[in-house]
Short mmCIF file of N, CA and C in Angstrom, two decimals:
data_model
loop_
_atom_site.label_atom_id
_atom_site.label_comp_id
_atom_site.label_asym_id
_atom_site.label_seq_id
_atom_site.Cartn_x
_atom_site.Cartn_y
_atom_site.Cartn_z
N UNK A 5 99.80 102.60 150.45
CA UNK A 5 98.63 102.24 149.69
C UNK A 5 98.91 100.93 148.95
N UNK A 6 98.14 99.60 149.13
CA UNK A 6 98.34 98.62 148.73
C UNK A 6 98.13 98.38 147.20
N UNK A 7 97.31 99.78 146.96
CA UNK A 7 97.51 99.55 145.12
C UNK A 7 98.67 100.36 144.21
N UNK A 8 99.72 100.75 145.02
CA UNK A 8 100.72 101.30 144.72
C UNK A 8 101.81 100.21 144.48
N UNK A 9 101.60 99.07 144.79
CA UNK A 9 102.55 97.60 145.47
C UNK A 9 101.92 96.47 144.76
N UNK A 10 101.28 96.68 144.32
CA UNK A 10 100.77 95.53 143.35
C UNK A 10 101.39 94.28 143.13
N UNK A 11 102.80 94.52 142.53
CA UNK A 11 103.48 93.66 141.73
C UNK A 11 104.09 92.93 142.99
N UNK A 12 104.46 93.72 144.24
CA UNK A 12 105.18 93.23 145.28
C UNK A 12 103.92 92.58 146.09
N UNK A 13 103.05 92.94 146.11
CA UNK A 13 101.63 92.24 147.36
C UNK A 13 101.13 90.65 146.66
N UNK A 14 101.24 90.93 144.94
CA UNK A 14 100.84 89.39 144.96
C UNK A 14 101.36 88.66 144.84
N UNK A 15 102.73 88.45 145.20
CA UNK A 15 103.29 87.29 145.51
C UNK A 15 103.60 86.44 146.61
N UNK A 16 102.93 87.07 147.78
CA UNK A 16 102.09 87.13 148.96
C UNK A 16 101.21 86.21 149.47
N UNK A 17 101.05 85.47 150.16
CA UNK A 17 100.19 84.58 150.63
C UNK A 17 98.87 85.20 151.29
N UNK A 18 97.95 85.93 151.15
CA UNK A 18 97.36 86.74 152.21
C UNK A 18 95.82 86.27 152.43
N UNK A 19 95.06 86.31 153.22
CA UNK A 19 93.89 85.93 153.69
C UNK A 19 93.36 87.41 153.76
N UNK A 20 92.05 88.28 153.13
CA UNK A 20 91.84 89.29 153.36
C UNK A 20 89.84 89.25 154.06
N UNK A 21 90.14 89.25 155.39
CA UNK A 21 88.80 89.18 156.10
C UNK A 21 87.76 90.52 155.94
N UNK A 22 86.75 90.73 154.97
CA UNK A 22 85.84 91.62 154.69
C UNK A 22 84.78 91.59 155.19
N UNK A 23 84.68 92.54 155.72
CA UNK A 23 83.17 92.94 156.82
C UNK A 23 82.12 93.49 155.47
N UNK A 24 80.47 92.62 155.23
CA UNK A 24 79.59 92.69 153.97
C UNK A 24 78.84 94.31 154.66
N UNK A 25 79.46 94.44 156.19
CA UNK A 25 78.04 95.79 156.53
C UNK A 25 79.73 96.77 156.66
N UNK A 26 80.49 96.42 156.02
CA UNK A 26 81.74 97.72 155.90
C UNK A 26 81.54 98.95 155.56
N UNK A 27 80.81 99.93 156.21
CA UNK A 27 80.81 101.16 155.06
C UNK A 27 82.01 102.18 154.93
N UNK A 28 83.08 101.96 155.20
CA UNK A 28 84.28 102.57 155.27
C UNK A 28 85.43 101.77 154.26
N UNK A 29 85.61 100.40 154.63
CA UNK A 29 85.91 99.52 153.39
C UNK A 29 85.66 99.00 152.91
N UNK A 30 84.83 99.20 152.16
CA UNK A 30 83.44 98.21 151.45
C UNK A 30 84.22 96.69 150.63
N UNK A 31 83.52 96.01 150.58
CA UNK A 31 83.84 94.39 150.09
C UNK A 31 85.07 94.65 148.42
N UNK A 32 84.16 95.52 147.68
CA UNK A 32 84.20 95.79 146.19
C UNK A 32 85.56 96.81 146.54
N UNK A 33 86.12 97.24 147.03
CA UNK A 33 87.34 97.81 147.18
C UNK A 33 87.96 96.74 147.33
N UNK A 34 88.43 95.73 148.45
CA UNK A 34 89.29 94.79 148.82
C UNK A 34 89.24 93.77 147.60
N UNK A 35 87.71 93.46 146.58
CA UNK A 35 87.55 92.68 145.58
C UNK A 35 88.42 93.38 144.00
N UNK A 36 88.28 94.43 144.27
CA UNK A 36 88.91 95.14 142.86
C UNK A 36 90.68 95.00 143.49
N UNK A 37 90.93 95.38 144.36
CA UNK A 37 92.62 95.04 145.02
C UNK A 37 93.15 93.61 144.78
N UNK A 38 92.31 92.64 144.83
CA UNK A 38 92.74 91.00 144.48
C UNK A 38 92.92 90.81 142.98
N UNK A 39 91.70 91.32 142.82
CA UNK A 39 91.45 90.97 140.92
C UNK A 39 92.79 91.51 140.24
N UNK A 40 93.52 92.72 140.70
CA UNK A 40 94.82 92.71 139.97
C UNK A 40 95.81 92.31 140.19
N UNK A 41 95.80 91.63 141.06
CA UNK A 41 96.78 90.74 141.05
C UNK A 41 97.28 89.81 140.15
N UNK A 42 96.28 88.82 139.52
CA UNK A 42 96.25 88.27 138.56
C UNK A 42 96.59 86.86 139.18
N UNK A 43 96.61 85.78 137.85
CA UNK A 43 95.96 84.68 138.11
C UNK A 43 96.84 83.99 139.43
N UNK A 44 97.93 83.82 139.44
CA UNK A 44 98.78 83.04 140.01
C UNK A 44 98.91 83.62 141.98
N UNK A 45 98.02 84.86 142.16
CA UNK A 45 97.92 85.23 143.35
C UNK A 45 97.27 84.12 144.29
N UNK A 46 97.84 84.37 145.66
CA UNK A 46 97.52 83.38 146.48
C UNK A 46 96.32 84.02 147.88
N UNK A 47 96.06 85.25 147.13
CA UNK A 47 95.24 85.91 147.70
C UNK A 47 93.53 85.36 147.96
N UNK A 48 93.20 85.29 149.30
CA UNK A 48 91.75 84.97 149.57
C UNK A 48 90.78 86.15 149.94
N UNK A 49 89.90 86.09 149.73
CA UNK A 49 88.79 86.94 150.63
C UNK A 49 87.82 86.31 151.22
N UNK A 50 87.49 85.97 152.35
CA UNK A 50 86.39 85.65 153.61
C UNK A 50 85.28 86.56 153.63
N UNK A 51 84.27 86.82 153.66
CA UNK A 51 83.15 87.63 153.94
C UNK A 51 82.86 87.23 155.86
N UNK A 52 82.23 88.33 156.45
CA UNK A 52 81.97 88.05 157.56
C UNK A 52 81.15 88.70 157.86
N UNK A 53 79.83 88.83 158.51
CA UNK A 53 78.64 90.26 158.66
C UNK A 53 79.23 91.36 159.34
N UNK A 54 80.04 91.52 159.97
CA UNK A 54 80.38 92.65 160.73
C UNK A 54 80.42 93.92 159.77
N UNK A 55 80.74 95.30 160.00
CA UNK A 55 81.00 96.30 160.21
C UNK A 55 82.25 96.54 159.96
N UNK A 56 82.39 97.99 159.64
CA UNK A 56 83.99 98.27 160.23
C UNK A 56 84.65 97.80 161.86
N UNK A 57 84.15 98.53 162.43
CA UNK A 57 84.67 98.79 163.93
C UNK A 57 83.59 97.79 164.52
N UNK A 58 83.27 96.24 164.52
CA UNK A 58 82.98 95.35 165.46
C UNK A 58 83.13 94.22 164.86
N UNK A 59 83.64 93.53 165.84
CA UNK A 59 82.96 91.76 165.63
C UNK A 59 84.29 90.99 164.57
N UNK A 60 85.41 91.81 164.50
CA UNK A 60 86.42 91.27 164.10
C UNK A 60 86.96 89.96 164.53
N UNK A 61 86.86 89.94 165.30
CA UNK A 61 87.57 88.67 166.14
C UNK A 61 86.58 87.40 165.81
N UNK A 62 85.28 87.67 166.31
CA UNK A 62 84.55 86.53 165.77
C UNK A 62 84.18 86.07 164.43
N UNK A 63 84.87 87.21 163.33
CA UNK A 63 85.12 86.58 162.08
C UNK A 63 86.74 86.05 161.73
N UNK A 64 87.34 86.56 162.08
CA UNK A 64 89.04 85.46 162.56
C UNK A 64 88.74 83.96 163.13
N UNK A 65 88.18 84.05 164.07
CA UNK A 65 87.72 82.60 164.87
C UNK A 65 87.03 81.68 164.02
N UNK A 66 85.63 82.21 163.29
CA UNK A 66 85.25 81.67 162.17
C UNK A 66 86.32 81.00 160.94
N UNK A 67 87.13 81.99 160.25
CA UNK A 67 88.10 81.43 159.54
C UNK A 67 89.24 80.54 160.12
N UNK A 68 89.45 80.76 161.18
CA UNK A 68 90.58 79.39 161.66
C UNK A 68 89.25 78.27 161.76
N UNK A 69 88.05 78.16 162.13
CA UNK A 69 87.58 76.89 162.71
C UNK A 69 87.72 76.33 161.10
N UNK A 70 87.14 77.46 160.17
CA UNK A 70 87.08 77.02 158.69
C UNK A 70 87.85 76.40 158.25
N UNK A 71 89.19 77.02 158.15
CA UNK A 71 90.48 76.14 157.93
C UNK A 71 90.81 74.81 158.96
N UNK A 72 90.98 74.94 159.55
CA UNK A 72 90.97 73.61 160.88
C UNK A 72 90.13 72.18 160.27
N UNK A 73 88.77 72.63 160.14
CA UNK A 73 87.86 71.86 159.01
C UNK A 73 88.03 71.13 157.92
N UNK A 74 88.63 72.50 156.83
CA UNK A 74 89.64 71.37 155.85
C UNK A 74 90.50 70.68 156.09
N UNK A 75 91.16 71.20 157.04
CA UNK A 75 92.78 70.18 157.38
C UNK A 75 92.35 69.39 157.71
N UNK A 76 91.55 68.82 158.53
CA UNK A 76 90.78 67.46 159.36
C UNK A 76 89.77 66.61 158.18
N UNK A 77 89.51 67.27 157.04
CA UNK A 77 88.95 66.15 156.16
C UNK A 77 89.69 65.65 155.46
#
């Protein structure tokens, strides 16, 4: 359980991709898991329309073109 690890997860570099139609891991779970981390975390969250169980990949693809984007400006 990642809120058992707290102290060890945010020192962590992590990208956390959230599906807004999640009804199994809803957004506000993965958002309350960042927030304690506290300030110096290097933790992100992405929104993506999907679901639990679809369309993962085409929100991964989205975030690399995203990043790719910044690096090139």
């Amino acid at each position: 359980n990642p809120a058992d690890r707290i102290a060890e997860l945010e020192k962590l570099r992590q990208v956390h991709l959230v599906g807004t139609a999640d009804r199994i891991v809803h957004p506000t779970l993965i958002a309350g898991l960042v927030a304690r981390y506290g300030d110096g975390s290097a933790a992100t969250i992405m929104t993506t329309p999907n679901g639990h169980d679809c369309c993962w990949s085409e929100g991964w693809a989205a975030w690399i073109a995203a990043q790719r984007a910044a690096l090139a400006s």
